[in-house]
PDB file of C-alpha atoms in Angstrom:
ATOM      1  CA  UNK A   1     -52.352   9.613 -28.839  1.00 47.00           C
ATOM      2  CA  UNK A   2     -52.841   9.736 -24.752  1.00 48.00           C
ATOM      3  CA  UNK A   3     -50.718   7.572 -23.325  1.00 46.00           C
ATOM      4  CA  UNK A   4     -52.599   4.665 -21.409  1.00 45.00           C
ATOM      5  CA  UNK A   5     -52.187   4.486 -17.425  1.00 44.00           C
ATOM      6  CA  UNK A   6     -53.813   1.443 -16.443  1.00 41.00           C
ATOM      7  CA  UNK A   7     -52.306  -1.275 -13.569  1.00 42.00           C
ATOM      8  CA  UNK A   8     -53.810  -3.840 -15.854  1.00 40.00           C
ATOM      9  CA  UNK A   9     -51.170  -3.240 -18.297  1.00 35.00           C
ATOM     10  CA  UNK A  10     -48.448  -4.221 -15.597  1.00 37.00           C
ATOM     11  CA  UNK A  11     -50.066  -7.094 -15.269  1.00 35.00           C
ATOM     12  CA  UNK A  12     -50.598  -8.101 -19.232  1.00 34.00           C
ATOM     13  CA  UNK A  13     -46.837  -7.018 -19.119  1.00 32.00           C
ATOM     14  CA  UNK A  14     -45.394  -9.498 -16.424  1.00 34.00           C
ATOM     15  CA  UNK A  15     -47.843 -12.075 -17.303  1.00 39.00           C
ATOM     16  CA  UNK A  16     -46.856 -12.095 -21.081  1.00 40.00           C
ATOM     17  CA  UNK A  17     -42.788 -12.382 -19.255  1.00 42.00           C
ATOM     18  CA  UNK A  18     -41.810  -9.054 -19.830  1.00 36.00           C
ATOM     19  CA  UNK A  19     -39.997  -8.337 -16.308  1.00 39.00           C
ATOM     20  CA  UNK A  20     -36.226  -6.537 -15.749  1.00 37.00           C
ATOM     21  CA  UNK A  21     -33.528  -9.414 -16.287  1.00 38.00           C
ATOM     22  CA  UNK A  22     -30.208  -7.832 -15.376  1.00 43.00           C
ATOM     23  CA  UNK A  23     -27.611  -7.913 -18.403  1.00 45.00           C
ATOM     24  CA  UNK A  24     -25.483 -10.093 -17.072  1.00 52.00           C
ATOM     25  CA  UNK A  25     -27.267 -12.900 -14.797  1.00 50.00           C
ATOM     26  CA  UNK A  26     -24.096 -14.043 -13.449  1.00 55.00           C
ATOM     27  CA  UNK A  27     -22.921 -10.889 -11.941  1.00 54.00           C
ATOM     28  CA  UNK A  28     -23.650 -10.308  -8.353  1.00 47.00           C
ATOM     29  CA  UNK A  29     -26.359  -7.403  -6.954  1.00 54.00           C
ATOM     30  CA  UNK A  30     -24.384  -4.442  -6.214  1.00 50.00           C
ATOM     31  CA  UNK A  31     -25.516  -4.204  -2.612  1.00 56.00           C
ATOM     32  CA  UNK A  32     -23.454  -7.426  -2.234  1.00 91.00           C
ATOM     33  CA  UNK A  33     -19.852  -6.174  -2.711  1.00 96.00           C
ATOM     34  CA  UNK A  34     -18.540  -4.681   0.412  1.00 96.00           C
ATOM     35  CA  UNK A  35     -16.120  -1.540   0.251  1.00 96.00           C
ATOM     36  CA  UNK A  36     -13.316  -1.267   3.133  1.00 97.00           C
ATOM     37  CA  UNK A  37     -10.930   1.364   3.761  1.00 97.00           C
ATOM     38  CA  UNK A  38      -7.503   0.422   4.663  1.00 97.00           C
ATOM     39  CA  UNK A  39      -4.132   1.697   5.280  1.00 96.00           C
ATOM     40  CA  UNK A  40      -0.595   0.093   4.578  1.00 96.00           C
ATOM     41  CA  UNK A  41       2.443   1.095   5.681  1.00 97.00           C
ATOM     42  CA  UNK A  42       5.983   0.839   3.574  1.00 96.00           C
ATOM     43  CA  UNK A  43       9.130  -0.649   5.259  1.00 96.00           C
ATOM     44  CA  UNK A  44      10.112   3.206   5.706  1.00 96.00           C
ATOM     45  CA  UNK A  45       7.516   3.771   7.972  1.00 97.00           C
ATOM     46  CA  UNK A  46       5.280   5.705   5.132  1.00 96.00           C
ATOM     47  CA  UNK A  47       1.676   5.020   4.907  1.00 96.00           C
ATOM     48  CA  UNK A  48      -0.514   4.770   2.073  1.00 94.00           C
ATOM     49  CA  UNK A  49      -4.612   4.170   1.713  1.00 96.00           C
ATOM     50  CA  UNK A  50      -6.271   1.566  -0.037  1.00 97.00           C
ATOM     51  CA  UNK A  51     -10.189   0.659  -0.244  1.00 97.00           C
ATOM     52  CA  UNK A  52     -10.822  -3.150  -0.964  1.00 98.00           C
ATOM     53  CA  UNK A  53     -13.747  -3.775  -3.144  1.00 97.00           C
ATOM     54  CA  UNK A  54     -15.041  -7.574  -2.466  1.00 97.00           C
ATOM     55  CA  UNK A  55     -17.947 -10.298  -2.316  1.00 96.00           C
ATOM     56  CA  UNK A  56     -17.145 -11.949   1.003  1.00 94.00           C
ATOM     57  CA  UNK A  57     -19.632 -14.613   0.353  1.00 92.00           C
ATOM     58  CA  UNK A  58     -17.527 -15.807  -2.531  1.00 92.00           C
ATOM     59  CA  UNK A  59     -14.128 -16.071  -1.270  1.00 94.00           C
ATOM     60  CA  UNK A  60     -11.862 -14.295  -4.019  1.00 96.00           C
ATOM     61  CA  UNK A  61      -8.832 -16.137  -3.841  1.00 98.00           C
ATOM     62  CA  UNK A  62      -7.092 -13.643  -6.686  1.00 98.00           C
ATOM     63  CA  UNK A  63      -7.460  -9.800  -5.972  1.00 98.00           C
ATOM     64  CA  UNK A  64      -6.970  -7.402  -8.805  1.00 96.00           C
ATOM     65  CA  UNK A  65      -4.749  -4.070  -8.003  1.00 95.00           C
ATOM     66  CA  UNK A  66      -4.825  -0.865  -9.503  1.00 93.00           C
ATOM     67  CA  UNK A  67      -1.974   2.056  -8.824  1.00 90.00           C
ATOM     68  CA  UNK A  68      -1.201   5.382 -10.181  1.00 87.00           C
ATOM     69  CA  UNK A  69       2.294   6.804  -9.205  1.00 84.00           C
ATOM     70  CA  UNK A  70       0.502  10.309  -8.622  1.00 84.00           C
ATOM     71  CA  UNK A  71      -3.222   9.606  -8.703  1.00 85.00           C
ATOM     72  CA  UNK A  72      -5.384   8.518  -6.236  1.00 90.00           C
ATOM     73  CA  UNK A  73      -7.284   5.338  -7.601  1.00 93.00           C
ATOM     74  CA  UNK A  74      -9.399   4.460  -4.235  1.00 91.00           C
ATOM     75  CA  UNK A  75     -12.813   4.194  -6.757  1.00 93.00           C
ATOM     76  CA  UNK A  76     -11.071   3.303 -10.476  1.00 93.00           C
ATOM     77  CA  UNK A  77     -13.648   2.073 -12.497  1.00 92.00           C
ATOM     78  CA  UNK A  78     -12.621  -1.313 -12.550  1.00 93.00           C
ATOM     79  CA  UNK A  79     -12.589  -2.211  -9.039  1.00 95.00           C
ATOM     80  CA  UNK A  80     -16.139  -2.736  -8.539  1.00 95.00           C
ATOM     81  CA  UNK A  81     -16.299  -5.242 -11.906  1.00 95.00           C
ATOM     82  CA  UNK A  82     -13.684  -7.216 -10.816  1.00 95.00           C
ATOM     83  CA  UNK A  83     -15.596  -7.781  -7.153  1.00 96.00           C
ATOM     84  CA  UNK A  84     -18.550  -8.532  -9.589  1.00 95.00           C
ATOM     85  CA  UNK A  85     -17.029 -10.965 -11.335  1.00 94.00           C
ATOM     86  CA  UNK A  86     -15.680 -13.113  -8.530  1.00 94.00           C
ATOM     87  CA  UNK A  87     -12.663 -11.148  -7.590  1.00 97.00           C
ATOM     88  CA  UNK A  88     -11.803  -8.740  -5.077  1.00 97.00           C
ATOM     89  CA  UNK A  89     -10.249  -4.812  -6.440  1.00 97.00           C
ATOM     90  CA  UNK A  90      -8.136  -2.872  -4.502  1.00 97.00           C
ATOM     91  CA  UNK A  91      -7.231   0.591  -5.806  1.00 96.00           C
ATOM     92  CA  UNK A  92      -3.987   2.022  -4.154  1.00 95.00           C
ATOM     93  CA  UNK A  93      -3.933   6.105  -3.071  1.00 92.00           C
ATOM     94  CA  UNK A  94       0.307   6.962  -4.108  1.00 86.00           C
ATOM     95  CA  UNK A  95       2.429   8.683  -1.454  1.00 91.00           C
ATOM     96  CA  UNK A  96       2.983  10.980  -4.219  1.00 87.00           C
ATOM     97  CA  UNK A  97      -0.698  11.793  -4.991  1.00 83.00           C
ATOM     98  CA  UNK A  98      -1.046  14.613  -6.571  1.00 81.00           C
ATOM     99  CA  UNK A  99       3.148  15.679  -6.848  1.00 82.00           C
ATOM    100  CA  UNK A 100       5.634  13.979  -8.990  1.00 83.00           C
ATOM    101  CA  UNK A 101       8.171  11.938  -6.991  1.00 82.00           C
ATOM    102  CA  UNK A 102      10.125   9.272  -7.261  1.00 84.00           C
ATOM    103  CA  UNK A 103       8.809   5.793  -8.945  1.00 83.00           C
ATOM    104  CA  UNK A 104      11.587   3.463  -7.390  1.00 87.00           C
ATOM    105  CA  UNK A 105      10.318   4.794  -4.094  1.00 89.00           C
ATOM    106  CA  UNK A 106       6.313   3.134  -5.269  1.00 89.00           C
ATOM    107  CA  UNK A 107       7.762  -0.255  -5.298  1.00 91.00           C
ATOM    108  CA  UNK A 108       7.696   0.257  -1.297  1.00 94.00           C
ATOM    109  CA  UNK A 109       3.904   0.719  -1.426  1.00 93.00           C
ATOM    110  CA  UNK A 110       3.220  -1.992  -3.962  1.00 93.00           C
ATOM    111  CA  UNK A 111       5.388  -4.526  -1.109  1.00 95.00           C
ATOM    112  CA  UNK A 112       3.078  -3.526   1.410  1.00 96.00           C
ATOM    113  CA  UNK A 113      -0.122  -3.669  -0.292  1.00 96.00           C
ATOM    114  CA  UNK A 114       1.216  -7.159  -1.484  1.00 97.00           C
ATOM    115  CA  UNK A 115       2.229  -8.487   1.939  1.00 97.00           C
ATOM    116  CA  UNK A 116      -1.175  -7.024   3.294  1.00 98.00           C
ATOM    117  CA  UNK A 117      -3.551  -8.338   0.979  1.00 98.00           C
ATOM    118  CA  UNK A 118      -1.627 -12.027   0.613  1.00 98.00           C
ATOM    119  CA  UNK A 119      -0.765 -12.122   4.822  1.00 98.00           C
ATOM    120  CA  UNK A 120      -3.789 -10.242   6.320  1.00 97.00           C
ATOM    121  CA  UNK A 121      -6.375 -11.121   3.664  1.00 97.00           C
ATOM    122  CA  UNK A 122      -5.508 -14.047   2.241  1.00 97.00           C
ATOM    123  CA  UNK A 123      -5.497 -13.789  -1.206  1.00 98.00           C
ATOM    124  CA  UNK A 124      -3.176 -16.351  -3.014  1.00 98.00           C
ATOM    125  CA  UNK A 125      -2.932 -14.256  -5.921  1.00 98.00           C
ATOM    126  CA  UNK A 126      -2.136 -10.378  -6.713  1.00 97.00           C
ATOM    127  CA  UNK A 127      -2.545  -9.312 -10.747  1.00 95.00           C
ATOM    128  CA  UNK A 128      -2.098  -5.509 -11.049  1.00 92.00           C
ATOM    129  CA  UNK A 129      -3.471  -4.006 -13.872  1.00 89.00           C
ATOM    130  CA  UNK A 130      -3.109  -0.039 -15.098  1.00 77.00           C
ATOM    131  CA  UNK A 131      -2.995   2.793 -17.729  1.00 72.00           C
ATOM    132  CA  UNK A 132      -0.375   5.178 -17.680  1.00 73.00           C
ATOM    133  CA  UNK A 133       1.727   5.525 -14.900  1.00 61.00           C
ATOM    134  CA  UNK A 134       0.193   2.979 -13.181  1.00 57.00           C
ATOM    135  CA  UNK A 135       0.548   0.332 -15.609  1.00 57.00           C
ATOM    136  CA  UNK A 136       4.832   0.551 -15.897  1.00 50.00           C
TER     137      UNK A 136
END
């Protein structure tokens, strides 16, 4: 059997409703979210990237954080969902990326991603979330 290439058959299709629905009708286009680079720096002067994934047009109020102690989680899977869904992501590059140092010494970069994202952006609330390393 030849296969049929006809533009009626488009419009049959569309006219009988068949048309591209997205799976989930509530989530936002992906050309919505914006991605931003940013930089923090710890209260001993080291400084540490971070790239915000959000919908500005929706005015997250609660951004979700993601942190590895030796991995660089900039684009973690979850980051753009979570802008998707009506929250902002922000995945956090270690000072230790890539080496093993010292965990005590992460809490430094988790204060100043806090006091960034609650003092410069404005988020009221910070949930971190994690696997691993990143999740203790």
């Amino acid at each position: 059997m030849r296969p049929i290439h006809h533009p009626l058959w488009a419009v049959v299709l569309l006219s009988a409703g068949f048309a591209f629905v997205p799976a989930r009708p509530d989530a936002q286009a992906p050309d919505q979210i914006q991605i931003e680079q940013t930089s923090v720096k710890a209260d001993d002067g080291v400084t540490t990237e971070g790239t915000l994934y959000w919908i500005p047009s929706k005015r997250p109020k609660t951004v979700v954080v993601t942190m590895h102690p030796n991995d660089d989680r900039q684009r973690h899977y979850m980051l753009r969902p979570a802008a998707e869904r009506g929250f902002a992501g922000y995945g956090m590059k270690s000072r230790w990326w890539g080496e093993h140092g010292i965990h005590e010494e992460l809490l430094l970069d988790i204060a100043a991603a806090v006091r960034y994202l609650k003092n410069e952006r404005g988020f009221e609330k910070v949930v971190f979330t994690g696997q691993s390393g990143g999740g203790s």
